[in-house]
Coordinates of C-alpha atoms in Angstrom, one line a residue:
Chain V
X1 CA 191.4 141.8 51.5
X2 CA 190.2 138.3 52.2
X3 CA 191.2 137.1 48.8
X4 CA 194.6 138.7 49.4
X5 CA 195.0 136.9 52.7
X6 CA 193.9 133.7 51.1
X7 CA 196.6 134.0 48.5
X8 CA 199.2 134.6 51.2
X9 CA 198.0 131.6 53.1
X10 CA 198.1 129.2 50.1
X11 CA 201.5 130.7 49.3
X12 CA 202.8 129.8 52.8
X13 CA 201.5 126.3 52.3
X14 CA 203.3 125.9 48.9
X15 CA 206.3 127.6 50.4
X16 CA 206.4 124.9 53.1
X17 CA 207.2 122.4 50.4
X18 CA 210.0 124.5 48.9
X19 CA 211.3 124.9 52.5
X20 CA 211.4 121.1 53.2
X21 CA 213.3 120.4 50.0
X22 CA 215.4 123.5 50.7
X23 CA 216.4 122.1 54.1
X24 CA 217.6 119.0 52.4
X25 CA 219.7 121.0 50.0
X26 CA 221.2 123.1 52.8
X27 CA 222.1 120.0 54.9
X28 CA 224.2 118.7 52.0
X29 CA 225.6 122.1 50.9
X30 CA 226.8 123.2 54.3
X31 CA 228.7 120.0 54.9
X32 CA 230.1 119.2 51.5
X33 CA 229.8 122.4 49.4
X34 CA 227.9 120.4 46.8
X35 CA 224.6 121.6 45.3
X36 CA 222.7 118.4 45.0
X37 CA 220.8 118.6 41.8
X38 CA 219.5 115.0 42.3
X39 CA 217.8 116.0 45.6
X40 CA 214.4 116.4 43.9
X41 CA 214.6 113.1 42.0
X42 CA 215.7 111.2 45.1
X43 CA 212.6 112.6 46.9
X44 CA 210.4 111.6 43.9
X45 CA 211.9 108.1 43.9
X46 CA 211.3 107.7 47.7
X47 CA 207.7 109.0 47.2
X48 CA 207.2 106.3 44.5
X49 CA 208.4 103.7 47.1
X50 CA 205.8 105.0 49.6
X51 CA 203.1 104.9 46.9
X52 CA 204.1 101.4 45.8
X53 CA 203.9 100.2 49.4
X54 CA 200.5 101.6 49.9
X55 CA 199.3 100.1 46.6
X56 CA 200.5 96.7 48.0
X57 CA 198.0 97.2 50.8
X58 CA 200.3 98.6 53.5
X59 CA 198.5 101.3 55.6
X60 CA 199.3 104.7 54.3
X61 CA 201.1 106.0 57.4
X62 CA 203.4 103.0 57.5
X63 CA 204.0 103.3 53.7
X64 CA 204.9 107.0 54.0
X65 CA 207.3 106.1 56.8
X66 CA 208.7 103.4 54.6
X67 CA 209.3 106.0 51.9
X68 CA 211.1 108.2 54.3
X69 CA 213.3 105.4 55.6
X70 CA 214.1 104.5 52.0
X71 CA 215.0 108.2 51.4
X72 CA 217.4 108.0 54.3
X73 CA 219.0 104.8 53.0
X74 CA 219.2 106.2 49.5
X75 CA 221.0 109.3 50.8
X76 CA 223.5 107.2 52.8
X77 CA 224.2 104.9 49.9
X78 CA 224.5 107.7 47.4
X79 CA 227.1 109.4 49.6
X80 CA 229.0 106.2 50.4
X81 CA 229.2 104.7 46.9
X82 CA 228.9 107.6 44.4
X83 CA 229.5 111.0 45.8
X84 CA 232.4 110.1 48.0
X85 CA 234.6 109.3 45.0
X86 CA 234.2 112.9 43.8
X87 CA 234.4 114.7 47.2
X88 CA 238.2 115.2 47.0
X89 CA 238.3 116.5 43.5
X90 CA 237.0 119.9 42.2
X91 CA 233.4 120.7 43.2
X92 CA 232.3 120.8 39.6
X93 CA 232.9 117.0 39.4
X94 CA 230.6 116.3 42.2
X95 CA 227.9 118.7 40.8
X96 CA 228.1 117.0 37.4
X97 CA 227.8 113.7 39.2
X98 CA 224.6 114.8 40.9
X99 CA 223.3 115.8 37.4
X100 CA 224.0 112.2 36.4
X101 CA 222.1 110.9 39.4
X102 CA 219.3 113.2 38.5
X103 CA 219.0 111.4 35.1
X104 CA 219.4 107.9 36.6
X105 CA 216.6 108.4 39.2
X106 CA 214.3 110.2 36.8
X107 CA 214.6 107.6 34.1
X108 CA 214.6 104.6 36.5
X109 CA 211.3 105.8 37.9
X110 CA 209.9 106.2 34.4
X111 CA 211.0 102.7 33.5
X112 CA 209.7 101.1 36.7
X113 CA 206.4 103.0 37.2
X114 CA 205.9 104.6 33.7
X115 CA 205.5 108.3 33.1
X116 CA 201.8 108.5 33.6
X117 CA 200.8 110.4 36.7
X118 CA 199.4 108.5 39.7
X119 CA 197.1 109.8 42.4
X120 CA 198.8 109.7 45.8
X121 CA 196.2 109.1 48.5
X122 CA 195.8 112.1 50.8
X123 CA 197.5 111.7 54.2
X124 CA 194.7 113.3 56.2
X125 CA 190.9 113.2 55.9
X126 CA 189.9 116.1 53.7
X127 CA 188.3 118.8 55.6
X128 CA 187.9 122.5 55.0
X129 CA 187.5 125.2 57.7
X130 CA 186.7 128.8 57.2
X131 CA 188.7 131.0 59.5
X132 CA 188.0 134.8 59.2
X133 CA 186.9 134.3 55.6
X134 CA 190.0 132.3 54.7
X135 CA 189.7 128.7 53.5
X136 CA 192.0 126.4 55.5
X137 CA 192.2 122.8 54.4
X138 CA 193.4 119.9 56.5
X139 CA 196.1 119.2 53.8
X140 CA 197.5 122.7 54.2
X141 CA 197.5 122.5 58.0
X142 CA 199.4 119.1 57.8
X143 CA 202.0 120.7 55.5
X144 CA 202.6 123.6 57.9
X145 CA 202.6 121.2 60.9
X146 CA 205.2 119.0 59.2
X147 CA 207.4 122.1 58.4
X148 CA 207.3 123.3 62.0
X149 CA 208.2 119.8 63.4
X150 CA 210.9 119.4 60.8
X151 CA 212.5 122.8 61.5
X152 CA 212.3 122.3 65.3
X153 CA 213.7 118.8 64.9
X154 CA 216.7 120.0 62.9
X155 CA 217.3 122.9 65.3
X156 CA 217.3 120.6 68.3
X157 CA 219.5 118.0 66.5
X158 CA 222.1 120.6 65.4
X159 CA 222.2 122.8 68.5
X160 CA 221.4 120.5 71.4
X161 CA 222.8 117.1 70.6
X162 CA 226.3 115.7 70.5
X163 CA 225.9 114.3 67.0
X164 CA 224.6 117.7 65.9
X165 CA 227.7 119.4 67.3
X166 CA 229.8 116.9 65.4
X167 CA 227.9 117.7 62.2
X168 CA 228.4 121.4 62.7
X169 CA 232.0 120.9 63.5
X170 CA 232.6 118.7 60.4
X171 CA 231.0 121.3 58.2
X172 CA 232.8 124.2 59.7
X173 CA 236.3 122.7 59.7
X174 CA 236.7 119.1 58.6
X175 CA 240.4 118.9 59.4
X176 CA 240.0 120.1 63.0
X177 CA 237.0 117.7 63.3
X178 CA 239.2 114.8 62.4
X179 CA 241.8 116.0 64.9
X180 CA 239.3 115.8 67.8
X181 CA 238.5 112.2 66.7
X182 CA 235.3 112.7 64.7
X183 CA 234.9 110.4 61.7
X184 CA 234.0 113.2 59.3
X185 CA 233.2 110.8 56.5
X186 CA 230.6 109.0 58.6
X187 CA 229.1 112.4 59.6
X188 CA 228.8 113.4 56.0
X189 CA 227.1 110.1 55.2
X190 CA 224.6 110.8 58.0
X191 CA 224.0 114.3 56.6
X192 CA 223.2 112.8 53.2
X193 CA 220.9 110.3 54.9
X194 CA 219.1 113.1 56.8
X195 CA 218.7 115.1 53.6
X196 CA 217.3 112.1 51.8
X197 CA 214.8 111.7 54.6
X198 CA 213.7 115.3 54.6
X199 CA 213.5 115.3 50.8
X200 CA 211.3 112.2 50.9
X201 CA 208.9 114.0 53.4
X202 CA 208.7 116.9 51.0
X203 CA 208.1 114.6 48.0
X204 CA 205.3 112.8 49.8
X205 CA 203.6 116.1 50.8
X206 CA 203.8 117.4 47.2
X207 CA 202.4 114.2 45.8
X208 CA 199.6 114.1 48.2
X209 CA 198.6 117.6 47.2
X210 CA 199.0 117.3 43.5
X211 CA 200.0 114.0 41.8
X212 CA 202.9 111.6 41.5
X213 CA 205.0 111.4 38.3
X214 CA 208.7 111.2 37.5
X215 CA 209.0 114.9 36.6
X216 CA 207.0 116.2 39.5
X217 CA 210.1 117.7 41.3
X218 CA 211.8 119.6 38.5
X219 CA 209.8 122.8 39.1
X220 CA 210.0 122.4 42.9
X221 CA 213.7 121.9 42.9
X222 CA 214.1 125.2 41.0
X223 CA 212.0 127.0 43.6
X224 CA 213.8 125.3 46.5
X225 CA 217.2 126.5 45.1
X226 CA 215.8 130.0 44.8
X227 CA 214.6 129.6 48.4
X228 CA 218.0 128.6 49.8
X229 CA 219.8 131.3 47.7
X230 CA 217.5 133.8 49.3
X231 CA 218.0 132.3 52.8
X232 CA 221.7 132.0 52.5
X233 CA 222.7 128.5 51.3
X234 CA 224.1 127.4 54.7
X235 CA 221.3 128.3 57.0
X236 CA 218.4 125.9 57.8
X237 CA 216.4 128.8 59.2
X238 CA 217.2 130.7 56.0
X239 CA 215.8 127.8 53.9
X240 CA 212.5 127.9 55.9
X241 CA 212.2 131.7 55.6
X242 CA 213.3 131.6 51.9
X243 CA 210.9 128.8 51.1
X244 CA 207.9 130.5 52.6
X245 CA 208.8 133.9 51.0
X246 CA 209.2 132.4 47.6
X247 CA 205.9 130.5 48.0
X248 CA 204.0 133.6 48.9
X249 CA 205.7 135.8 46.3
X250 CA 205.0 133.2 43.6
X251 CA 201.3 133.1 44.5
X252 CA 200.8 136.8 44.7
X253 CA 202.6 137.5 41.4
X254 CA 200.6 134.7 39.8
X255 CA 197.4 136.3 41.0
X256 CA 198.0 140.0 40.8
X257 CA 200.5 140.6 38.1
X258 CA 198.4 139.9 35.1
X259 CA 201.3 140.3 32.7
X260 CA 202.9 137.2 34.1
X261 CA 199.8 135.2 35.3
X262 CA 199.9 131.6 36.4
X263 CA 201.9 130.5 33.3
X264 CA 204.9 132.8 33.6
X265 CA 205.2 132.9 37.4
X266 CA 208.2 130.5 37.2
X267 CA 210.1 133.7 36.3
X268 CA 209.7 134.7 40.0
X269 CA 212.2 132.4 41.6
X270 CA 214.8 133.1 38.8
X271 CA 214.3 136.8 39.3
X272 CA 214.8 136.3 43.0
X273 CA 218.1 134.4 42.4
X274 CA 219.5 137.1 40.1
X275 CA 218.4 139.8 42.5
X276 CA 219.9 138.2 45.6
X277 CA 223.2 137.4 43.9
X278 CA 223.5 141.0 42.7
X279 CA 222.4 142.8 45.9
X280 CA 223.3 140.4 48.8
X281 CA 225.2 137.4 47.6
X282 CA 225.2 135.8 51.1
X283 CA 221.5 135.8 51.2
X284 CA 219.5 136.7 54.3
X285 CA 221.1 134.5 56.8
X286 CA 224.3 133.2 55.1
X287 CA 227.7 133.6 56.6
X288 CA 230.3 134.9 54.1
X289 CA 233.0 132.3 53.5
X290 CA 236.4 133.4 54.5
X291 CA 239.4 131.8 52.9
X292 CA 242.6 131.7 54.9
X293 CA 245.5 132.9 52.8
Chain S
X1 CA 255.5 106.0 73.5
X2 CA 256.1 107.2 69.9
X3 CA 258.7 105.9 67.5
X4 CA 259.2 106.8 63.8
X5 CA 261.5 104.7 61.6
X6 CA 262.6 105.9 58.2
X7 CA 259.5 108.0 57.8
X8 CA 259.1 109.5 54.4
X9 CA 256.2 111.6 53.2
X10 CA 255.3 114.4 50.8
X11 CA 252.7 116.4 49.0
X12 CA 251.8 115.5 45.4
X13 CA 255.2 114.9 43.8
X14 CA 257.3 116.9 46.3
X15 CA 259.0 114.7 48.9
X16 CA 259.3 116.6 52.2
X17 CA 260.4 114.0 54.7
X18 CA 263.3 111.8 53.5
X19 CA 263.5 109.2 56.3
X20 CA 263.0 110.6 59.7
X21 CA 263.9 108.6 62.8
X22 CA 262.8 109.7 66.2
X23 CA 261.6 108.4 69.5
X24 CA 259.6 110.0 72.3
X25 CA 259.7 108.1 75.6
X26 CA 256.8 108.0 78.2
X27 CA 256.4 111.4 79.8
X28 CA 259.2 112.8 77.7
X29 CA 259.2 116.1 75.8
X30 CA 261.0 116.0 72.4
X31 CA 261.4 119.3 70.7
X32 CA 261.9 119.5 66.9
X33 CA 264.1 122.3 65.7
X34 CA 264.7 123.3 62.1
X35 CA 264.7 126.1 59.6
X36 CA 261.6 127.1 57.7
X37 CA 260.7 124.4 55.1
X38 CA 262.7 121.7 56.9
X39 CA 259.5 119.7 57.3
X40 CA 258.6 120.2 60.9
X41 CA 254.9 120.7 60.3
X42 CA 254.8 117.9 57.8
X43 CA 256.4 115.6 60.4
X44 CA 253.6 116.3 62.9
X45 CA 250.9 115.9 60.2
X46 CA 252.6 112.6 59.1
X47 CA 252.6 111.3 62.7
X48 CA 248.9 112.1 63.3
X49 CA 247.8 110.4 60.1
X50 CA 246.9 113.5 58.1
X51 CA 249.2 112.6 55.2
X52 CA 250.0 109.2 53.6
X53 CA 253.5 108.0 54.7
X54 CA 256.0 105.2 54.1
X55 CA 258.2 103.9 56.8
X56 CA 256.9 103.1 60.2
X57 CA 255.1 104.8 63.0
X58 CA 254.8 103.0 66.3
X59 CA 252.6 104.1 69.2
X60 CA 253.4 102.2 72.4
X61 CA 255.1 99.6 70.3
X62 CA 252.0 99.1 68.1
X63 CA 252.4 99.7 64.4
X64 CA 250.0 102.6 63.5
X65 CA 251.4 103.7 60.1
X66 CA 248.7 105.3 57.9
X67 CA 246.0 104.9 60.6
X68 CA 243.3 107.5 60.0
X69 CA 243.6 110.6 62.2
X70 CA 240.3 110.1 64.1
X71 CA 241.4 106.6 65.0
X72 CA 244.7 107.8 66.3
X73 CA 242.9 110.3 68.5
X74 CA 241.1 107.4 70.1
X75 CA 244.5 105.7 70.7
X76 CA 245.6 108.8 72.7
X77 CA 247.3 111.1 70.2
X78 CA 246.2 114.8 70.3
X79 CA 247.5 117.3 67.8
X80 CA 247.3 121.1 68.2
X81 CA 248.0 122.2 64.6
X82 CA 249.6 125.4 63.4
X83 CA 247.0 128.1 63.4
X84 CA 245.4 126.3 66.3
X85 CA 242.6 124.6 64.5
X86 CA 239.9 125.8 67.0
X87 CA 236.3 126.1 65.7
X88 CA 236.1 129.8 65.3
X89 CA 232.3 130.2 65.2
X90 CA 231.8 127.9 68.2
X91 CA 231.8 128.8 71.8
X92 CA 234.6 127.9 74.2
X93 CA 232.3 125.3 75.7
X94 CA 231.5 123.7 72.4
X95 CA 235.1 123.6 71.5
X96 CA 236.0 121.8 74.7
X97 CA 233.1 119.4 74.3
X98 CA 234.3 118.6 70.8
X99 CA 237.7 117.8 72.4
X100 CA 235.8 115.1 74.3
X101 CA 234.3 113.7 71.1
X102 CA 236.1 110.4 71.4
X103 CA 234.3 109.6 74.7
X104 CA 231.8 106.8 74.3
X105 CA 228.3 107.5 75.5
X106 CA 228.9 105.5 78.7
X107 CA 231.9 107.5 79.6
X108 CA 230.3 110.9 79.1
X109 CA 229.9 111.3 82.9
X110 CA 233.6 112.0 82.9
X111 CA 233.2 115.3 81.0
X112 CA 232.6 117.6 84.0
X113 CA 235.7 116.2 85.7
X114 CA 237.8 116.7 82.6
X115 CA 236.5 120.3 82.2
X116 CA 237.4 121.0 85.8
X117 CA 240.9 119.7 85.3
X118 CA 241.3 121.8 82.1
X119 CA 240.0 124.9 83.9
X120 CA 242.6 124.4 86.6
X121 CA 245.3 124.7 84.0
X122 CA 243.6 127.5 82.1
X123 CA 241.4 129.4 84.6
X124 CA 240.6 132.1 82.0
X125 CA 238.7 129.6 79.8
X126 CA 236.2 129.1 82.6
X127 CA 235.3 132.7 82.5
X128 CA 234.9 132.7 78.8
X129 CA 232.8 129.5 78.5
X130 CA 230.0 131.0 76.4
X131 CA 232.2 133.3 74.3
X132 CA 232.7 132.6 70.7
X133 CA 236.3 131.4 70.0
X134 CA 237.0 134.0 67.3
X135 CA 236.4 136.9 69.7
X136 CA 239.2 135.8 72.0
X137 CA 242.8 137.0 71.9
X138 CA 245.5 134.9 70.2
X139 CA 246.8 133.7 73.5
X140 CA 243.4 132.6 74.8
X141 CA 242.8 130.8 71.5
X142 CA 246.0 128.9 71.9
X143 CA 245.1 128.0 75.4
X144 CA 241.7 126.9 74.1
X145 CA 243.4 124.7 71.4
X146 CA 245.6 123.0 74.0
X147 CA 242.7 122.6 76.5
X148 CA 240.6 121.1 73.7
X149 CA 243.4 118.6 73.0
X150 CA 243.7 117.7 76.7
X151 CA 240.0 117.0 76.9
X152 CA 240.7 113.7 75.1
X153 CA 243.2 112.7 77.9
X154 CA 245.9 112.1 75.4
X155 CA 249.0 110.1 76.1
X156 CA 250.9 112.0 73.3
X157 CA 250.5 115.7 72.6
X158 CA 251.7 117.1 69.3
X159 CA 252.2 120.9 69.4
X160 CA 252.9 122.8 66.3
X161 CA 254.5 126.2 67.1
X162 CA 252.4 127.1 70.2
X163 CA 254.0 130.5 70.4
X164 CA 253.2 131.5 66.8
X165 CA 251.8 135.0 66.7
X166 CA 251.7 135.4 70.5
X167 CA 253.1 138.3 72.6
X168 CA 256.2 137.2 74.6
X169 CA 254.4 137.5 77.9
X170 CA 251.5 135.3 76.7
X171 CA 254.0 132.8 75.2
X172 CA 255.6 132.5 78.6
X173 CA 252.3 131.8 80.2
X174 CA 251.5 129.1 77.7
X175 CA 254.9 127.4 78.3
X176 CA 254.5 127.6 82.0
X177 CA 251.3 125.7 81.6
X178 CA 253.1 123.1 79.4
X179 CA 255.8 122.7 82.1
X180 CA 253.3 122.1 84.8
X181 CA 251.6 119.6 82.5
X182 CA 254.9 117.9 82.0
X183 CA 255.5 117.7 85.7
X184 CA 252.3 115.6 86.1
X185 CA 254.3 113.1 84.1
X186 CA 251.3 111.5 82.4
X187 CA 251.8 112.9 79.0
X188 CA 254.5 112.8 76.3
X189 CA 255.0 115.7 74.0
X190 CA 256.4 116.3 70.5
X191 CA 256.8 120.0 70.1
X192 CA 257.7 122.0 67.0
X193 CA 258.8 125.5 68.1
X194 CA 260.7 128.5 66.9
X195 CA 261.1 130.1 70.3
X196 CA 264.2 128.1 71.2
X197 CA 264.8 129.8 74.6
X198 CA 261.5 128.7 76.1
X199 CA 261.4 125.4 74.4
X200 CA 264.8 124.3 75.7
X201 CA 263.6 124.8 79.2
X202 CA 260.7 122.5 78.5
X203 CA 262.4 119.9 76.4
X204 CA 264.1 116.7 77.6
X205 CA 265.6 116.1 74.2
X206 CA 266.0 118.0 71.0
X207 CA 266.1 116.8 67.4
X208 CA 267.2 118.9 64.6
X209 CA 265.4 118.5 61.3
X210 CA 267.2 119.5 58.1
X211 CA 265.6 119.2 54.6
X212 CA 263.4 116.3 55.8
X213 CA 266.0 114.4 57.8
X214 CA 266.9 114.2 61.5
X215 CA 270.5 115.4 61.5
X216 CA 271.2 115.7 65.2
X217 CA 269.7 114.6 68.4
X218 CA 270.6 115.3 72.0
X219 CA 269.7 116.9 75.3
X220 CA 269.3 120.7 75.4
X221 CA 272.6 121.0 77.2
X222 CA 274.5 119.0 74.6
X223 CA 273.0 120.9 71.7
X224 CA 273.4 124.4 73.1
X225 CA 277.0 123.6 73.7
X226 CA 277.5 123.2 70.0
X227 CA 278.4 126.7 68.6
X228 CA 277.6 125.9 65.0
X229 CA 274.2 124.6 65.9
X230 CA 273.5 127.5 68.2
X231 CA 274.1 130.0 65.4
X232 CA 272.2 128.0 62.9
X233 CA 269.0 127.2 64.8
X234 CA 269.0 129.0 68.1
X235 CA 269.7 132.4 66.7
X236 CA 272.2 132.9 69.5
X237 CA 269.3 132.8 71.9
X238 CA 271.3 131.0 74.6
X239 CA 274.4 133.2 74.5

């Protein structure tokens, strides 16, 4: 029983990572309808910036903040100078564009920092507690704390602030948003910036738990997509629930389904995607899209 | 207030407006009449910067041709589009607050006063403040759309078929409100409307649009005296 609870708890911690990347994906999808396949690579690149800053002797907390700020700037610039050109055309153009960005960020990181993996310093002093027989590390707690703060922050931003109301309005009905005087393009740019920032936070958390290398996000992105499909693509809350569920499920399958084991557990998110699309295409918290005819 | 000169505009390859000239004076209500497909909706969209145009659009004598929509809202143009353009999943309050999106942070203290003024015109909205827009009746949604437009304190209000899909009694209510708004004299209106009877009571002048051109202009009395026109556009409504 203790072992089972331990698996669930570590699953929640991994899920927190999927959730934070999932939040970034949702922020962009709900405002532009674009699945940003470059999200993971943008996060990885921002994480490298944070790592580079700390290698240059800047205190880790400041370096991490620098990485997040870089992520925000990268998101804004990507929208302004790249994605905006494809936003009016068919969605497939924009999606292919994000694949291109994926390659650019991935390869640039490999050229600048080489493909060998780097150790990212841990963000909090390592400490392990034992609560009711379950091992709880300071790193895991940090991850959960960040997820809670992130989710609460986004909730307050979207539901309680003026700019959040504008963001929701621009996503729900861009034409009407322009008619009340909202500069929809600027709001979109801000959404990409926020997503870039949240992605960077996710990337830094992952790197501090595992290692830093150009391909570190490819698996995570897959899980994050599974998480938001489960959560319903447009719901931030859904991304959090989806991320945590996928993390727990992955961990339990890896441990208890010996036929799959740790090596084949990547099947889990894919199976979830297929299942959700067959049974409940809107996901848990998605709102079905209604087209006016 | 508003002047259009030789306005042309269209959608990818299909020209819809072929040189429209019109003028709306301060505090004046100009009604646009025309058959389906004459370009009425396109005209409003062109005026509020939602479509690229050639020709000239002047707002209070200033050239604003091809100014982005959101910038025009800041200059005092409010457009209630066909189908109302309310935010369906949002509450009445959120819709009204969005109407005040052009207010700078320093001016936000004005919002309660503006809400109060809008509720005076549409008391029913005050009762429905926390209701989701999509759950309201068509008439209430139209009132919400107009109220939202008024939240920006526009100088020029563009209305695209405010009676569309409404029951006759509700339409009457909406037009009563528009008339009392007109009496205040602070706002000019450019109205596209099929309900000729009610609109002629509201309008100071009427312009007839035919295949993308203004073919006739005059006061309601002048135009309703023209039998050919009455049959073509007013459906005998004034007989």
